[in-house]
Coordinates of C-alpha atoms and ligand atoms in Angstrom, one line a residue:
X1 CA 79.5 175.7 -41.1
X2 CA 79.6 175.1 -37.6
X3 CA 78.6 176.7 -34.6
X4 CA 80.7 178.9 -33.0
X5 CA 82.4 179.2 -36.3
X6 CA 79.8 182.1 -37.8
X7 CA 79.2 183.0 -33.9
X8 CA 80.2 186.5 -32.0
X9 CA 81.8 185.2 -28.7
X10 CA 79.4 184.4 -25.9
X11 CA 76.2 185.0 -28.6
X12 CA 73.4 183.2 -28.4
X13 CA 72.6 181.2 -31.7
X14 CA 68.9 179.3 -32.2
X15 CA 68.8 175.7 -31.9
X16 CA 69.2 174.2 -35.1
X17 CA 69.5 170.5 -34.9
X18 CA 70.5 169.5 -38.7
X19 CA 73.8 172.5 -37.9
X20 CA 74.4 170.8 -34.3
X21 CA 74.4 167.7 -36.2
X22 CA 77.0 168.5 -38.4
X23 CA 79.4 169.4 -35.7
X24 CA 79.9 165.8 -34.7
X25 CA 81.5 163.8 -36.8
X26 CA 81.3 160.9 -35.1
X27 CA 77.4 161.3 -36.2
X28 CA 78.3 160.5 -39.6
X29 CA 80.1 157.1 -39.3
X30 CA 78.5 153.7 -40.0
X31 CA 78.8 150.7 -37.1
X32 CA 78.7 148.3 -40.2
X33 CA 78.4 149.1 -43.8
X34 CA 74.9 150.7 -44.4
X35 CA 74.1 151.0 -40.8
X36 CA 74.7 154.1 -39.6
X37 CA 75.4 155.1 -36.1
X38 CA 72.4 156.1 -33.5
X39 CA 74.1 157.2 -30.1
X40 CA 71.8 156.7 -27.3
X41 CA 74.0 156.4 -24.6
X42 CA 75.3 159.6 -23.5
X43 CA 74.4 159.2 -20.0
X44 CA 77.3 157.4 -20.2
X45 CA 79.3 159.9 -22.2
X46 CA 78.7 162.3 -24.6
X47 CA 80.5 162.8 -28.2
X48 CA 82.8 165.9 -29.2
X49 CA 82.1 168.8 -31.4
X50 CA 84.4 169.7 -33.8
X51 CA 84.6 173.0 -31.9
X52 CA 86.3 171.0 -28.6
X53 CA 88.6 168.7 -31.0
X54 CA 90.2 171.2 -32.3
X55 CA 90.9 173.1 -29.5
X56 CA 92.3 170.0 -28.1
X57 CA 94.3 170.2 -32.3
X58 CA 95.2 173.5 -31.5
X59 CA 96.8 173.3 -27.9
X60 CA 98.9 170.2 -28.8
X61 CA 99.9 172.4 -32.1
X62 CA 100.5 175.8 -31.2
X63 CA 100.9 176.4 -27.1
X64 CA 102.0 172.8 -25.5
X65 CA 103.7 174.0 -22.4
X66 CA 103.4 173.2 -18.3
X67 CA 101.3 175.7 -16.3
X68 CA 102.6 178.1 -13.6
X69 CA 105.8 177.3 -13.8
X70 CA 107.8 178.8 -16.7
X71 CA 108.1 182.5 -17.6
X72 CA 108.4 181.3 -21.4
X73 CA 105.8 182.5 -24.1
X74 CA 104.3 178.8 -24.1
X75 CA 104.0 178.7 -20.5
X76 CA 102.3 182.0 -20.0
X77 CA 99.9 181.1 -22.9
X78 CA 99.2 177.5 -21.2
X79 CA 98.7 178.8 -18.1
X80 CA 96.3 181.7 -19.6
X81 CA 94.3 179.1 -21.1
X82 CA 93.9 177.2 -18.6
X83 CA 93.3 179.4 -16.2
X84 CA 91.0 180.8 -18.7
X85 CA 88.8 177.5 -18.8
X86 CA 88.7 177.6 -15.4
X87 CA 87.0 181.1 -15.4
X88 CA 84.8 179.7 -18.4
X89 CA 83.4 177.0 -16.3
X90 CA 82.9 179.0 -13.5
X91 CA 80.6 181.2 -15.5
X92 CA 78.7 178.6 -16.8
X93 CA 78.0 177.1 -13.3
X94 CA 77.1 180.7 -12.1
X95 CA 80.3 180.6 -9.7
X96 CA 81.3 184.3 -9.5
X97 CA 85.1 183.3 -8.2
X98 CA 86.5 180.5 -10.4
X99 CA 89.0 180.0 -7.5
X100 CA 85.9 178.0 -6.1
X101 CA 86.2 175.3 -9.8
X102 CA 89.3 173.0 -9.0
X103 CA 89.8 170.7 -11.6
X104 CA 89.8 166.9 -11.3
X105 CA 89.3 164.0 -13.3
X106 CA 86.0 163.3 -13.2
X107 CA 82.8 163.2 -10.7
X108 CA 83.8 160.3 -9.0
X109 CA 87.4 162.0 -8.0
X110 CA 85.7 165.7 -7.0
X111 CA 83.2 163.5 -4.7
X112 CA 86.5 161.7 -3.1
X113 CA 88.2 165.1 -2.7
X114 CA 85.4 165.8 -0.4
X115 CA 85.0 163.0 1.3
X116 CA 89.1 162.9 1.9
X117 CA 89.2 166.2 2.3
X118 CA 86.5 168.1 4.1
X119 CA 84.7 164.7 5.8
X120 CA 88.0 163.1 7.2
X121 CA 88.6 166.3 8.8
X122 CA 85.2 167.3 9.9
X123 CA 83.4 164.3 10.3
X124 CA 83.5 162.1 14.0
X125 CA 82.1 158.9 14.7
X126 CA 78.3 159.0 15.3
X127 CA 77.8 161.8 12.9
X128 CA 75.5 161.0 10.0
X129 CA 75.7 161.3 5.8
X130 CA 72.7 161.1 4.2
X131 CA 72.5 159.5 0.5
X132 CA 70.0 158.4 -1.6
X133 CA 68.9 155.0 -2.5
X134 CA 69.1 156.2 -6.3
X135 CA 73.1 157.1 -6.2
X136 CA 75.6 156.0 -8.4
X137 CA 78.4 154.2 -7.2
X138 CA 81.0 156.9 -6.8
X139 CA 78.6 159.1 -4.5
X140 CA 78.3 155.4 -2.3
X141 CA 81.0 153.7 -1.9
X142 CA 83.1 157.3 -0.5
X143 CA 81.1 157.3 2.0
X144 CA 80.9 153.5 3.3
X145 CA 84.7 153.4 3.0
X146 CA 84.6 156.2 5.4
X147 CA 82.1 154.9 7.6
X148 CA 84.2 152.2 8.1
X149 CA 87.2 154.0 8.6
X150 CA 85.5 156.7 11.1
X151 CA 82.5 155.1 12.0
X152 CA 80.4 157.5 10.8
X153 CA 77.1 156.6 9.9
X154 CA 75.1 156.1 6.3
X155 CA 71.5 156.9 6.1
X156 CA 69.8 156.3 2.6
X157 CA 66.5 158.6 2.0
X158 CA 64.4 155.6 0.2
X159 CA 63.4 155.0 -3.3
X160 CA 59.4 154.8 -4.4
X161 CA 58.3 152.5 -6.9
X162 CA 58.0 155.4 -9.2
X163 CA 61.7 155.7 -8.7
X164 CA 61.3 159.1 -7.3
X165 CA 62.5 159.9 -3.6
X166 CA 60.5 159.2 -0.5
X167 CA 60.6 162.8 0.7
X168 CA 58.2 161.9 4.0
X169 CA 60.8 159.2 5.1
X170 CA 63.4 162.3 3.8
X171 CA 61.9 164.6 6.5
X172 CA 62.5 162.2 9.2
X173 CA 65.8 161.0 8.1
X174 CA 67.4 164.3 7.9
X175 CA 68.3 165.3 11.3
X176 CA 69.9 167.5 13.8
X177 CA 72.8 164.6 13.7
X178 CA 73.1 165.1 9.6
X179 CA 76.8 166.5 8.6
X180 CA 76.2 166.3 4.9
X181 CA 73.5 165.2 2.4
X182 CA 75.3 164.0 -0.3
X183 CA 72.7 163.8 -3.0
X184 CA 72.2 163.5 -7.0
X185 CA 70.5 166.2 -8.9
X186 CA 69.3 163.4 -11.2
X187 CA 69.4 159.8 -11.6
X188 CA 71.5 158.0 -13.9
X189 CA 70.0 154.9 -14.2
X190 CA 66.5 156.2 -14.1
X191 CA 66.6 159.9 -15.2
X192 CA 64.8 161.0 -12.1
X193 CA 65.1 164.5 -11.1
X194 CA 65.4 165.3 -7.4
X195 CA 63.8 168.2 -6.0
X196 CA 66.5 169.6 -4.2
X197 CA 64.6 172.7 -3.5
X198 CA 62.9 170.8 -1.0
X199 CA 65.6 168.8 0.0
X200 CA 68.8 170.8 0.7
X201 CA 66.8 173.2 2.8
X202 CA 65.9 170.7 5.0
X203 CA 69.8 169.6 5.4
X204 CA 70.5 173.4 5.7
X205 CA 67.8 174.1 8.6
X206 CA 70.7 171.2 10.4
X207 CA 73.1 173.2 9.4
X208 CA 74.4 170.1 7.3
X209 CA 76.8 170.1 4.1
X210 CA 75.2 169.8 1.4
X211 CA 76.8 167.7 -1.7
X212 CA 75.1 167.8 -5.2
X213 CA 76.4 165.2 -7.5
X214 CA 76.0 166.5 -11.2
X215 CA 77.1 164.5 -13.0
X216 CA 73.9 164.3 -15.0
X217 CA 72.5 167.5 -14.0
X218 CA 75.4 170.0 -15.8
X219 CA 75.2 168.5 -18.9
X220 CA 71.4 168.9 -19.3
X221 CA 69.9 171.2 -17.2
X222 CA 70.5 175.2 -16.7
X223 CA 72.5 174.9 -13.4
X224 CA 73.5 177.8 -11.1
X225 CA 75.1 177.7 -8.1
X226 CA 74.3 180.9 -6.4
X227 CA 70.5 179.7 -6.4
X228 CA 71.7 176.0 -5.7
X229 CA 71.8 176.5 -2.0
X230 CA 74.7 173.8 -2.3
X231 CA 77.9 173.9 -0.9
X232 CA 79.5 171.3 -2.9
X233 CA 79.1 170.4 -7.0
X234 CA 80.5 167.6 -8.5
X235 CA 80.5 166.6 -12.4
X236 CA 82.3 165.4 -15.3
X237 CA 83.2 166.5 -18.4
X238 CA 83.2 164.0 -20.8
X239 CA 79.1 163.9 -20.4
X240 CA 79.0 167.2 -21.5
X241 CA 80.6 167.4 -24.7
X242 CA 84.1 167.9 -23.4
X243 CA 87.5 165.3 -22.9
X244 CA 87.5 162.4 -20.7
X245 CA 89.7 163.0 -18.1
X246 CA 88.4 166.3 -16.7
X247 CA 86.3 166.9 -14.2
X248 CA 85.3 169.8 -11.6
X249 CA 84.8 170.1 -7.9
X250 CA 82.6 173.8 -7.0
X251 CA 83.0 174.6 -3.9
X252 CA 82.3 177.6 -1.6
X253 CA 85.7 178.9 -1.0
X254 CA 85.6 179.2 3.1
X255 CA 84.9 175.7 3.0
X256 CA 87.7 174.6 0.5
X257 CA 90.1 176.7 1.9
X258 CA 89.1 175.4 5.3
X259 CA 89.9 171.7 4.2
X260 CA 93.1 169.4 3.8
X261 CA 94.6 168.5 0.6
X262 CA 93.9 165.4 -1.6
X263 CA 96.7 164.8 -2.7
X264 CA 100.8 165.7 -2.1
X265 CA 103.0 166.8 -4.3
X266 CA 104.5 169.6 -6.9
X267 CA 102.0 173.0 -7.6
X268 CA 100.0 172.5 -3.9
X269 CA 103.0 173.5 -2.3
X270 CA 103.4 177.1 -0.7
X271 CA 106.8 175.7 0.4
X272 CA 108.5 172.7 0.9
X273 CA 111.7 172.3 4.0
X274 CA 113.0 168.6 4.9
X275 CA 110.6 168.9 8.1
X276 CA 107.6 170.0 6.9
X277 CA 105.5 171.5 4.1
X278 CA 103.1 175.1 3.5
X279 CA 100.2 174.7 1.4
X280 CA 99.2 177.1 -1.9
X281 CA 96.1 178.5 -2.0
X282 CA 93.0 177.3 -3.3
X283 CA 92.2 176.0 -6.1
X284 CA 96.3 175.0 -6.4
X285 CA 96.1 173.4 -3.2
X286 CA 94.1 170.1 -4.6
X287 CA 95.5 170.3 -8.4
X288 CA 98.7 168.5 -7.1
X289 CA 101.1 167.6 -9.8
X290 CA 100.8 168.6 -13.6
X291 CA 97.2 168.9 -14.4
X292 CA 95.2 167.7 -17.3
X293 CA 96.0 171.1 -19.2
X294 CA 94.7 170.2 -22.6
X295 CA 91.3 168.9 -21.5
X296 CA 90.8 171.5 -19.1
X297 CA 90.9 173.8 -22.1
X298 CA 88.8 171.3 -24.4
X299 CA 86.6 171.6 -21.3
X300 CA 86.3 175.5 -21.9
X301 CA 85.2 174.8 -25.7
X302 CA 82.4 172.4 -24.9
X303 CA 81.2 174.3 -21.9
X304 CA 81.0 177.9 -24.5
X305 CA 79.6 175.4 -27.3
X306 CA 76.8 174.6 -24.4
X307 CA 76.6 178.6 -23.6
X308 CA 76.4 179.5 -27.2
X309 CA 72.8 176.7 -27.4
X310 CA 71.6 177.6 -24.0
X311 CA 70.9 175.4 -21.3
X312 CA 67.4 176.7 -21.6
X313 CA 67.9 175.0 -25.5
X314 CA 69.5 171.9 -24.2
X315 CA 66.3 171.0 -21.6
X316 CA 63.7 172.2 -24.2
X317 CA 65.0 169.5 -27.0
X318 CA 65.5 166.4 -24.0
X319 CA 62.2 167.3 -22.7
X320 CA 60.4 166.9 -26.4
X321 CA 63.0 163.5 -27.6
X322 CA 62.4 162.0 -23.9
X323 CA 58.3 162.9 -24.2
X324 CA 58.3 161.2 -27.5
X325 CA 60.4 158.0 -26.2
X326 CA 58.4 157.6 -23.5
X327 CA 55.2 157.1 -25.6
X328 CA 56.5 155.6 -28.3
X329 CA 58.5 152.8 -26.1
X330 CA 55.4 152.6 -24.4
X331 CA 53.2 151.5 -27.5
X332 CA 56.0 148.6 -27.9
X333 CA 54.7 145.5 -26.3
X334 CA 56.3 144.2 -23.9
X335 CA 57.7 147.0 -23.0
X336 CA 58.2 147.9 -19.0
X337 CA 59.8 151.7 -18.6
X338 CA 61.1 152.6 -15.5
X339 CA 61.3 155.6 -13.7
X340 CA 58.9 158.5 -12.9
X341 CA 56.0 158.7 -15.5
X342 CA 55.9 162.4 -16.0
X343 CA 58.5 163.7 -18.7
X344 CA 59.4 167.2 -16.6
X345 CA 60.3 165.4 -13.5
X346 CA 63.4 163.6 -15.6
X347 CA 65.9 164.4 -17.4
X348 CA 66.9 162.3 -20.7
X349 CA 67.1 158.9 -19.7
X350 CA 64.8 156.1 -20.4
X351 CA 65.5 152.9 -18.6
X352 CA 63.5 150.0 -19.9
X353 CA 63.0 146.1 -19.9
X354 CA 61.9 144.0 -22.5
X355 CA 59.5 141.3 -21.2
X356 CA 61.6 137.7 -21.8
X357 CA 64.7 138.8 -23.5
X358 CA 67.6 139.4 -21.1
X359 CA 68.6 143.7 -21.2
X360 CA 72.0 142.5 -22.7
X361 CA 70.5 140.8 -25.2
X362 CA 68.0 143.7 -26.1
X363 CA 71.6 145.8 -26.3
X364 CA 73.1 143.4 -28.7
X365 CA 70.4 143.1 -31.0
X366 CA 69.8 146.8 -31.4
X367 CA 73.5 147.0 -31.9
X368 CA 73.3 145.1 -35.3
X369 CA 70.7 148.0 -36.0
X370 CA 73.5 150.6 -35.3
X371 CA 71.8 152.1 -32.1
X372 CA 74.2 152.3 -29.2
X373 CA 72.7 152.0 -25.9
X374 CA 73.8 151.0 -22.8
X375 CA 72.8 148.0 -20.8
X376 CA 73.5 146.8 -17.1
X377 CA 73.1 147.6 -13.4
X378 CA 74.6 151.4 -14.4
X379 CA 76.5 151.6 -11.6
X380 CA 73.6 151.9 -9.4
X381 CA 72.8 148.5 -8.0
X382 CA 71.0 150.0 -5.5
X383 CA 68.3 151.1 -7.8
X384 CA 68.1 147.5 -9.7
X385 CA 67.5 145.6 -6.2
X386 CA 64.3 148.0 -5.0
X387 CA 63.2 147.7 -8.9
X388 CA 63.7 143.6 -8.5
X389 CA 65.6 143.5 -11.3
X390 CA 69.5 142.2 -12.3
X391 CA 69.8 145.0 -15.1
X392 CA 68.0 147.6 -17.1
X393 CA 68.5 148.3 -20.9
X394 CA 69.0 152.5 -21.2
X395 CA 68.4 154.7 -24.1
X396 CA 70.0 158.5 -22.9
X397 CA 69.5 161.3 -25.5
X398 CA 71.8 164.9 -25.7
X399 CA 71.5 167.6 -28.3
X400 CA 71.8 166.1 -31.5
X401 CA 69.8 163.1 -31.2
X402 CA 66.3 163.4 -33.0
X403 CA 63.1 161.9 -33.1
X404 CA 63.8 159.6 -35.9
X405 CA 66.1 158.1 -33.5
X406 CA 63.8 157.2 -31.4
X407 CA 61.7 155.4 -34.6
X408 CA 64.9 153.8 -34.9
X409 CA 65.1 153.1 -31.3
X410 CA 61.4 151.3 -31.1
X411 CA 61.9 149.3 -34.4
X412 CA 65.0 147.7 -32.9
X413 CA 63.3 146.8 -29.8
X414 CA 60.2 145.2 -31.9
X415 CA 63.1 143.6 -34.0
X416 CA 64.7 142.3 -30.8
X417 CA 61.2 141.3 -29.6
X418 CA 60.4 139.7 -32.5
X419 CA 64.0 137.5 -32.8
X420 CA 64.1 136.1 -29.1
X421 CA 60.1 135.2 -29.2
X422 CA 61.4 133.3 -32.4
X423 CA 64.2 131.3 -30.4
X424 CA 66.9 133.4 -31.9
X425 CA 66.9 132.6 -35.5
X426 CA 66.9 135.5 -38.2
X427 CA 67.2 138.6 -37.0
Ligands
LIG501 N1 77.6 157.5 -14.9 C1 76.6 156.1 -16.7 O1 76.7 155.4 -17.7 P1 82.5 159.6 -13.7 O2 82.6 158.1 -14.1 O3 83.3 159.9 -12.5 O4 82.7 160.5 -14.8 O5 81.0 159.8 -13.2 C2 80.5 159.0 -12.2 C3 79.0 159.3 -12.0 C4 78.6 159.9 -10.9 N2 77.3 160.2 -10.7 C5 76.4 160.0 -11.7 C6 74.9 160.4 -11.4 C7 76.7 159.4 -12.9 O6 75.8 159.2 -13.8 C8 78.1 159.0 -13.1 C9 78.5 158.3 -14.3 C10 77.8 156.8 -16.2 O7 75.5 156.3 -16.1 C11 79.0 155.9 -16.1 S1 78.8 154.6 -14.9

């Protein structure tokens, strides 16, 4: 039985983790024989119900066609599902146009679409984009390739110990100069949650842009973008159940229809001579080419698999599986946990180090035990310089993990512990 199978469309079912469970295959396979599979690292990605594999199945089977270009049956039938997961997406975020959603590949491309699209345009030297010191890569490096380019310039609000955001040194830093504040709703590397309540208004009182990066934020927290006071969302879908390969850029449509294209090329086009070029409307204008059809739709299955649960659900279960990680890690000696203390300001991450033992090693040994976590400077090497440290090991939980998992989790670390303050022999 899965979920959606004995489900009315759009109903609300309660959260039953042993049925969730069952809906992931991948849940059931061994890394080894006798050790089965504990997936802790979906911060990185998450797995795939059967509901959104077999949509992917069933597109491939029964409709396979190019979008908006055909009047054949397949085509219309692409194109209505398609354009049908865009509408989906755009209900989930609370978007009450889904010509605002424009499909991408991921976070990092809908946060380069901005800054190609609406900064390049908009942006002169002098004016300022404020980050964080807790970004990810992809909401960085947009921003210093453009500083370069237009001499714009880069503030960071700072990190505190705690590894939540220095909102004093916020106040100053955002400033009647500020253009955008190009900020994550929650920290990858350290699950922090960033009040952006308090922050965007201050960018807004500037009359700045405002940026959210959600990349972890939509998979795991009720989002909505009519009380969001952003301007801009950026996330991923392959964190939140759906394909790799898809992404989405929200934006407020003045704004995106007041900004260049991305990219060149078939399906922007209003029209085309030898001399020069019309563009389509939005969101057409900055899907150039043949889309990712297929995983748009599998997109659409994973975000009404996360509609059926309710986001509500999905930060209930986190908060209890993060709440028990974070004292049961914390009984492990040795143990240093990163990241703010209190379990409602983050989301399901817990970044930790293991006194003496190198966070590669920690992720190798708990491999043998079948747990999968992931281990490194997370793309945010920001965050590992102000915490002193080259790399973190990272245990990120979604739906269907449980607390046994996290028993799991804290054996392996005691086993891992126990091996390196051996000298490596017997694990
Ligand atoms: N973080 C992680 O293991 P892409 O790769 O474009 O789908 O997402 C980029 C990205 C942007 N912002 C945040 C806050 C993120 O967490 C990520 C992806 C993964 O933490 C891969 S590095």
């Amino acid at each position: 039985m899965t979920l959606t199978a004995h489900a009315e469309p759009g109903a609300r079912l309660p959260f039953d983790l042993a049925r969730i469970r069952r809906d992931f295959p991948i849940l059931r396979r061994e890394v080894a024989p006798g050790v089965p599979l504990i997936y802790l690292d979906n911060a990185a990605t998450s797995q795939k119900p059967v509901q959104v594999i077999a949509e992917l199945t069933r597109f491939y089977r029964d409709h396979n066609a190019n979008i908006h270009r055909a009047v054949h049956t397949l085509s219309v039938e692409s194109t209505e599902l398609y354009e049908g997961a865009r509408a989906k997406v755009a209900a989930f975020i609370g978007a009450t146009d889904p010509r605002e959603v424009i499909f991408t590949r991921n976070t990092t491309e809908s946060i380069n679409l901005v800054a190609h699209g609406w900064a390049r345009k908009f942006l002169r030297a002098g004016d300022e984009v404020v980050v964080s010191e807790i970004e990810h890569h992809s909401n960085i490096v947009p921003w210093q390739m453009l500083r370069d380019e237009r001499g714009i310039v880069l503030r960071y609000i700072p990190m505190l110990p705690d590894g939540t955001l220095d909102l004093e040194a916020a106040r100053q830093i955002i400033g009647p100069k500020t253009r955008l504040l190009s900020i994550t709703a929650m920290s990858n590397a350290l699950g922090t949650i960033v009040p952006l309540e308090v922050l965007i208004p201050l960018a807004k009182v500037q009359g700045a842009v405002v940026l959210v990066d959600g990349a972890q934020s939509v998979p795991h927290l009720p989002v909505d973008v009519r009380t969001l006071g952003a301007d801009f969302l950026a996330f991923s879908g392959h964190k939140m159940l759906g394909p790799t390969g898809i992404g989405v850029l929200w934006g407020r449509l003045p704004l995106l229809e007041s900004m260049d294209p991305f990219l060149g090329g078939g399906d922007m086009i209003l029209t085309v001579s030898m001399e020069r070029s019309t563009w389509a409307d939005v969101p057409a204008k900055f899907e150039a080419g043949t889309p990712n059809i297929a995983d748009a739709i599998g997109l659409g299955a994973a975000v009404d698999y996360l509609a059926a649960l309710g986001m509500d659900e999905v930060r209930r279960h986190e908060i209890e599986i993060t709440d028990y990680a974070l004292r049961r890690l914390g009984d492990v000696p040795g143990v240093t946990i990163f990241g703010p203390p209190d379990v409602r300001s983050r989301g399901g991450v817990v970044s930790f180090a293991l006194e003496g033992v190198h966070p590669h090693d920690v992720g190798q040994v708990l491999d043998t035990k079948g747990v999968a976590i992931r281990t490194g400077h997370h793309c945010a090497q920001p965050v590992m310089t102000a915490l002193h440290v080259p790399a973190t090991a990272r245990a990120s939980f979604y739906i269907y993990n449980t607390v046994a998992e996290v028993d799991t989790l804290a054996s392996a670390i005691e086993s891992a512990a126990a091996f390196f303050h051996r000298g490596g022999v017997g694990i």
